[in-house]
Structures are given as structure tokens and as C-alpha cells.
Amino acid sequence: MKLFSLIIKLLLLAVFIVLAAFNTHLVSFSYLPGREISLPLILLLLAFFVIGAVFGVFSMFGRLLSLRHENNRLRNEVRKNARIAQEQLQTPAPADAAQPVPDTAPVKE
């Protein structure tokens, strides 16, 4: 399965390299009214891809923080419950606690 995944990744990389090699035409990009810059198409596409990835990471940042907070809360709760269970195992049972009564009924032969 790892080999298959590697082959797919290499094929995608080859496709992107071919696209980059053939998309070197200059395109004009207007970033402000009256302001224009000419860049290769592949450079412009790469720049917008990186900008989109950065915005995607920032949009997930709040959710990541809330999940991390919930994870820490649950870990602390598990530690607390484990500590309580360990303390209960270490404390001896009271002497007047109900002990199992051995079976004293006569055995029929």
C-alpha cells in the first residue's frame, strides 16, 4: 500500500512539474486600481495556492485550540479517576465489611 501511495504521489508531482513547465506565459495581475504587474502564470497560481493554504490554517486555528483544551480536560479527568481508583485499592477494607461466608451445608453422598 505504501508503494502504491508513493507511485500516486510521484505521478501527481510529475503532472505538476509538466504544468509548471508549460505555463510560463506572462499574465497581467491587477492588485490595485491602476496598478498592474506581469508574472508567469505558474508563479501566480503558486502564490494563490500558498495564500489559500495560509487562510485555511488560520481558519482552523480556533477549532484546534478548543480541541486541545478539551483533550487536556479529559486527560486531567482520567488522571484524577485513576488516582482515586488507586487510592481505593490501597486502603484496607473495614473489618466489619461483609465477608463471604463459606458454604457450611452438609455434603450429600
Short mmCIF file of N, CA and C in Angstrom, two decimals:
data_model
loop_
_atom_site.label_atom_id
_atom_site.label_comp_id
_atom_site.label_asym_id
_atom_site.label_seq_id
_atom_site.Cartn_x
_atom_site.Cartn_y
_atom_site.Cartn_z
N MET A 1 0.83 -1.19 0.00
CA MET A 1 0.00 0.00 0.00
C MET A 1 0.87 1.26 0.00
N LYS A 2 2.01 1.21 0.72
CA LYS A 2 2.90 2.36 0.74
C LYS A 2 3.50 2.61 -0.63
N LEU A 3 3.81 1.53 -1.34
CA LEU A 3 4.37 1.66 -2.68
C LEU A 3 3.35 2.30 -3.62
N PHE A 4 2.10 1.87 -3.52
CA PHE A 4 1.03 2.44 -4.35
C PHE A 4 0.87 3.94 -4.06
N SER A 5 0.89 4.29 -2.79
CA SER A 5 0.78 5.70 -2.40
C SER A 5 1.95 6.51 -2.95
N LEU A 6 3.14 5.95 -2.87
CA LEU A 6 4.33 6.63 -3.39
C LEU A 6 4.23 6.83 -4.90
N ILE A 7 3.74 5.83 -5.61
CA ILE A 7 3.60 5.94 -7.06
C ILE A 7 2.60 7.05 -7.41
N ILE A 8 1.47 7.09 -6.71
CA ILE A 8 0.47 8.14 -6.95
C ILE A 8 1.07 9.52 -6.70
N LYS A 9 1.80 9.67 -5.61
CA LYS A 9 2.41 10.96 -5.29
C LYS A 9 3.42 11.38 -6.36
N LEU A 10 4.22 10.43 -6.83
CA LEU A 10 5.20 10.76 -7.86
C LEU A 10 4.52 11.14 -9.18
N LEU A 11 3.43 10.47 -9.52
CA LEU A 11 2.68 10.83 -10.72
C LEU A 11 2.10 12.23 -10.62
N LEU A 12 1.53 12.57 -9.46
CA LEU A 12 0.99 13.92 -9.27
C LEU A 12 2.09 14.97 -9.35
N LEU A 13 3.24 14.67 -8.76
CA LEU A 13 4.36 15.59 -8.82
C LEU A 13 4.81 15.80 -10.27
N ALA A 14 4.86 14.71 -11.05
CA ALA A 14 5.25 14.82 -12.45
C ALA A 14 4.25 15.67 -13.23
N VAL A 15 2.95 15.48 -12.96
CA VAL A 15 1.93 16.28 -13.65
C VAL A 15 2.11 17.76 -13.31
N PHE A 16 2.34 18.07 -12.05
CA PHE A 16 2.52 19.47 -11.66
C PHE A 16 3.78 20.07 -12.26
N ILE A 17 4.83 19.30 -12.36
CA ILE A 17 6.07 19.81 -12.97
C ILE A 17 5.85 20.09 -14.45
N VAL A 18 5.13 19.19 -15.14
CA VAL A 18 4.83 19.41 -16.56
C VAL A 18 3.96 20.66 -16.72
N LEU A 19 2.94 20.81 -15.88
CA LEU A 19 2.10 22.01 -15.95
C LEU A 19 2.92 23.27 -15.70
N ALA A 20 3.83 23.21 -14.75
CA ALA A 20 4.66 24.38 -14.46
C ALA A 20 5.57 24.71 -15.64
N ALA A 21 6.09 23.68 -16.30
CA ALA A 21 6.99 23.92 -17.42
C ALA A 21 6.26 24.54 -18.61
N PHE A 22 4.99 24.17 -18.82
CA PHE A 22 4.27 24.68 -19.98
C PHE A 22 3.46 25.94 -19.70
N ASN A 23 3.35 26.37 -18.47
CA ASN A 23 2.58 27.57 -18.13
C ASN A 23 3.50 28.70 -17.70
N THR A 24 4.41 29.03 -18.54
CA THR A 24 5.35 30.11 -18.22
C THR A 24 4.97 31.42 -18.91
N HIS A 25 3.82 31.47 -19.55
CA HIS A 25 3.38 32.69 -20.23
C HIS A 25 3.15 33.80 -19.20
N LEU A 26 3.46 34.99 -19.59
CA LEU A 26 3.25 36.13 -18.70
C LEU A 26 1.77 36.53 -18.71
N VAL A 27 1.24 36.76 -17.54
CA VAL A 27 -0.13 37.24 -17.40
C VAL A 27 -0.08 38.52 -16.57
N SER A 28 -1.02 39.42 -16.82
CA SER A 28 -1.05 40.66 -16.05
C SER A 28 -2.00 40.48 -14.87
N PHE A 29 -1.55 40.94 -13.73
CA PHE A 29 -2.32 40.84 -12.50
C PHE A 29 -2.51 42.24 -11.94
N SER A 30 -3.77 42.66 -11.79
CA SER A 30 -4.09 43.98 -11.25
C SER A 30 -4.37 43.84 -9.76
N TYR A 31 -3.49 44.30 -8.94
CA TYR A 31 -3.65 44.17 -7.49
C TYR A 31 -4.25 45.41 -6.85
N LEU A 32 -4.16 46.55 -7.48
CA LEU A 32 -4.81 47.80 -7.07
C LEU A 32 -5.34 48.48 -8.33
N PRO A 33 -6.34 49.33 -8.17
CA PRO A 33 -6.80 50.06 -9.37
C PRO A 33 -5.66 50.88 -9.98
N GLY A 34 -5.38 50.61 -11.21
CA GLY A 34 -4.31 51.34 -11.89
C GLY A 34 -2.94 50.73 -11.68
N ARG A 35 -2.84 49.71 -10.86
CA ARG A 35 -1.56 49.04 -10.61
C ARG A 35 -1.61 47.65 -11.22
N GLU A 36 -0.61 47.31 -11.97
CA GLU A 36 -0.60 46.03 -12.66
C GLU A 36 0.81 45.49 -12.69
N ILE A 37 0.91 44.18 -12.61
CA ILE A 37 2.21 43.52 -12.66
C ILE A 37 2.09 42.32 -13.59
N SER A 38 3.14 42.04 -14.34
CA SER A 38 3.15 40.87 -15.22
C SER A 38 4.01 39.79 -14.58
N LEU A 39 3.40 38.62 -14.41
CA LEU A 39 4.08 37.48 -13.78
C LEU A 39 3.82 36.22 -14.60
N PRO A 40 4.70 35.23 -14.50
CA PRO A 40 4.40 33.94 -15.12
C PRO A 40 3.17 33.32 -14.45
N LEU A 41 2.36 32.63 -15.25
CA LEU A 41 1.12 32.06 -14.74
C LEU A 41 1.37 31.09 -13.59
N ILE A 42 2.38 30.27 -13.69
CA ILE A 42 2.63 29.27 -12.65
C ILE A 42 3.01 29.94 -11.33
N LEU A 43 3.74 31.04 -11.40
CA LEU A 43 4.10 31.76 -10.18
C LEU A 43 2.88 32.36 -9.52
N LEU A 44 1.97 32.90 -10.32
CA LEU A 44 0.74 33.47 -9.80
C LEU A 44 -0.14 32.39 -9.17
N LEU A 45 -0.25 31.23 -9.83
CA LEU A 45 -1.03 30.11 -9.27
C LEU A 45 -0.42 29.61 -7.96
N LEU A 46 0.90 29.51 -7.92
CA LEU A 46 1.56 29.06 -6.70
C LEU A 46 1.33 30.05 -5.55
N ALA A 47 1.39 31.34 -5.87
CA ALA A 47 1.18 32.35 -4.83
C ALA A 47 -0.23 32.25 -4.26
N PHE A 48 -1.23 32.09 -5.13
CA PHE A 48 -2.60 31.98 -4.63
C PHE A 48 -2.84 30.67 -3.88
N PHE A 49 -2.15 29.61 -4.28
CA PHE A 49 -2.25 28.35 -3.54
C PHE A 49 -1.71 28.52 -2.12
N VAL A 50 -0.56 29.17 -2.00
CA VAL A 50 0.05 29.38 -0.67
C VAL A 50 -0.84 30.29 0.17
N ILE A 51 -1.38 31.34 -0.43
CA ILE A 51 -2.27 32.24 0.32
C ILE A 51 -3.51 31.48 0.80
N GLY A 52 -4.08 30.63 -0.05
CA GLY A 52 -5.23 29.83 0.34
C GLY A 52 -4.90 28.85 1.46
N ALA A 53 -3.72 28.24 1.40
CA ALA A 53 -3.32 27.32 2.46
C ALA A 53 -3.15 28.05 3.79
N VAL A 54 -2.57 29.24 3.75
CA VAL A 54 -2.38 30.02 4.98
C VAL A 54 -3.74 30.40 5.58
N PHE A 55 -4.67 30.86 4.73
CA PHE A 55 -6.00 31.19 5.24
C PHE A 55 -6.70 29.96 5.80
N GLY A 56 -6.52 28.80 5.17
CA GLY A 56 -7.11 27.57 5.67
C GLY A 56 -6.58 27.19 7.04
N VAL A 57 -5.28 27.34 7.23
CA VAL A 57 -4.68 27.03 8.53
C VAL A 57 -5.20 27.99 9.59
N PHE A 58 -5.27 29.27 9.26
CA PHE A 58 -5.78 30.24 10.23
C PHE A 58 -7.25 30.02 10.55
N SER A 59 -8.02 29.56 9.58
CA SER A 59 -9.44 29.33 9.84
C SER A 59 -9.65 28.13 10.76
N MET A 60 -8.73 27.18 10.77
CA MET A 60 -8.85 26.00 11.64
C MET A 60 -8.19 26.21 12.99
N PHE A 61 -7.51 27.33 13.17
CA PHE A 61 -6.75 27.56 14.40
C PHE A 61 -7.64 27.59 15.64
N GLY A 62 -8.81 28.24 15.56
CA GLY A 62 -9.72 28.31 16.71
C GLY A 62 -10.23 26.93 17.09
N ARG A 63 -10.60 26.13 16.10
CA ARG A 63 -11.07 24.77 16.37
C ARG A 63 -9.96 23.93 16.99
N LEU A 64 -8.74 24.10 16.51
CA LEU A 64 -7.60 23.36 17.06
C LEU A 64 -7.40 23.70 18.53
N LEU A 65 -7.50 24.96 18.89
CA LEU A 65 -7.33 25.36 20.28
C LEU A 65 -8.43 24.78 21.16
N SER A 66 -9.67 24.79 20.68
CA SER A 66 -10.76 24.24 21.50
C SER A 66 -10.61 22.74 21.67
N LEU A 67 -10.18 22.03 20.63
CA LEU A 67 -9.97 20.58 20.75
C LEU A 67 -8.80 20.27 21.69
N ARG A 68 -7.76 21.08 21.64
CA ARG A 68 -6.62 20.87 22.53
C ARG A 68 -7.04 21.10 23.99
N HIS A 69 -7.88 22.12 24.22
CA HIS A 69 -8.37 22.39 25.57
C HIS A 69 -9.22 21.23 26.07
N GLU A 70 -10.10 20.71 25.22
CA GLU A 70 -10.95 19.58 25.62
C GLU A 70 -10.11 18.33 25.88
N ASN A 71 -9.09 18.12 25.07
CA ASN A 71 -8.20 16.98 25.27
C ASN A 71 -7.48 17.06 26.60
N ASN A 72 -6.98 18.24 26.95
CA ASN A 72 -6.31 18.41 28.24
C ASN A 72 -7.27 18.20 29.40
N ARG A 73 -8.50 18.68 29.26
CA ARG A 73 -9.50 18.50 30.31
C ARG A 73 -9.81 17.02 30.52
N LEU A 74 -9.97 16.29 29.44
CA LEU A 74 -10.27 14.86 29.54
C LEU A 74 -9.09 14.08 30.11
N ARG A 75 -7.87 14.44 29.74
CA ARG A 75 -6.69 13.77 30.31
C ARG A 75 -6.62 13.99 31.82
N ASN A 76 -6.88 15.23 32.25
CA ASN A 76 -6.86 15.50 33.68
C ASN A 76 -7.94 14.71 34.41
N GLU A 77 -9.10 14.56 33.79
CA GLU A 77 -10.18 13.79 34.39
C GLU A 77 -9.80 12.31 34.50
N VAL A 78 -9.15 11.78 33.49
CA VAL A 78 -8.71 10.38 33.53
C VAL A 78 -7.66 10.20 34.62
N ARG A 79 -6.72 11.12 34.72
CA ARG A 79 -5.69 11.03 35.78
C ARG A 79 -6.33 11.07 37.16
N LYS A 80 -7.31 11.95 37.33
CA LYS A 80 -8.00 12.08 38.62
C LYS A 80 -8.72 10.78 38.96
N ASN A 81 -9.44 10.21 37.98
CA ASN A 81 -10.16 8.96 38.23
C ASN A 81 -9.20 7.81 38.50
N ALA A 82 -8.06 7.77 37.82
CA ALA A 82 -7.07 6.72 38.07
C ALA A 82 -6.47 6.87 39.46
N ARG A 83 -6.23 8.11 39.88
CA ARG A 83 -5.68 8.33 41.23
C ARG A 83 -6.68 7.90 42.29
N ILE A 84 -7.95 8.23 42.09
CA ILE A 84 -8.99 7.84 43.05
C ILE A 84 -9.11 6.32 43.11
N ALA A 85 -9.09 5.67 41.95
CA ALA A 85 -9.17 4.21 41.93
C ALA A 85 -7.97 3.58 42.61
N GLN A 86 -6.78 4.13 42.41
CA GLN A 86 -5.57 3.61 43.06
C GLN A 86 -5.65 3.78 44.57
N GLU A 87 -6.17 4.91 45.04
CA GLU A 87 -6.32 5.13 46.48
C GLU A 87 -7.32 4.15 47.07
N GLN A 88 -8.38 3.87 46.34
CA GLN A 88 -9.38 2.93 46.84
C GLN A 88 -8.82 1.51 46.92
N LEU A 89 -7.93 1.17 46.01
CA LEU A 89 -7.32 -0.17 46.05
C LEU A 89 -6.33 -0.30 47.19
N GLN A 90 -5.67 0.79 47.56
CA GLN A 90 -4.65 0.74 48.59
C GLN A 90 -5.22 0.79 50.00
N THR A 91 -6.41 1.34 50.17
CA THR A 91 -6.98 1.43 51.51
C THR A 91 -7.55 0.06 51.89
N PRO A 92 -7.25 -0.42 53.11
CA PRO A 92 -7.76 -1.73 53.51
C PRO A 92 -9.27 -1.66 53.76
N ALA A 93 -9.93 -2.79 53.53
CA ALA A 93 -11.37 -2.85 53.74
C ALA A 93 -11.64 -2.85 55.24
N PRO A 94 -12.72 -2.21 55.69
CA PRO A 94 -13.05 -2.20 57.12
C PRO A 94 -13.32 -3.63 57.60
N ALA A 95 -13.05 -3.85 58.91
CA ALA A 95 -13.20 -5.19 59.49
C ALA A 95 -14.65 -5.63 59.52
N ASP A 96 -15.57 -4.71 59.66
CA ASP A 96 -16.98 -5.09 59.75
C ASP A 96 -17.64 -5.21 58.38
N ALA A 97 -16.85 -5.12 57.31
CA ALA A 97 -17.41 -5.26 55.97
C ALA A 97 -17.87 -6.69 55.76
N ALA A 98 -18.84 -6.83 54.93
CA ALA A 98 -19.41 -8.16 54.68
C ALA A 98 -18.37 -9.03 54.00
N GLN A 99 -18.00 -10.10 54.72
CA GLN A 99 -17.05 -11.06 54.18
C GLN A 99 -17.83 -12.22 53.59
N PRO A 100 -17.32 -12.87 52.57
CA PRO A 100 -18.04 -14.02 52.02
C PRO A 100 -18.06 -15.15 53.04
N VAL A 101 -19.24 -15.71 53.21
CA VAL A 101 -19.44 -16.79 54.19
C VAL A 101 -19.17 -18.11 53.49
N PRO A 102 -18.29 -18.95 54.09
CA PRO A 102 -18.03 -20.24 53.46
C PRO A 102 -19.27 -21.13 53.52
N ASP A 103 -19.39 -21.97 52.55
CA ASP A 103 -20.55 -22.87 52.46
C ASP A 103 -20.38 -23.97 53.50
N THR A 104 -21.26 -24.00 54.51
CA THR A 104 -21.17 -24.98 55.60
C THR A 104 -22.28 -26.02 55.53
N ALA A 105 -22.96 -26.07 54.41
CA ALA A 105 -24.04 -27.05 54.27
C ALA A 105 -23.42 -28.45 54.17
N PRO A 106 -24.12 -29.47 54.75
CA PRO A 106 -23.59 -30.83 54.68
C PRO A 106 -23.60 -31.34 53.26
N VAL A 107 -22.59 -32.09 52.94
CA VAL A 107 -22.45 -32.63 51.61
C VAL A 107 -23.22 -33.93 51.54
N LYS A 108 -24.09 -34.07 50.55
CA LYS A 108 -24.86 -35.28 50.36
C LYS A 108 -24.06 -36.24 49.51
N GLU A 109 -24.03 -37.51 49.97
CA GLU A 109 -23.31 -38.50 49.19
C GLU A 109 -24.22 -39.51 48.61
#
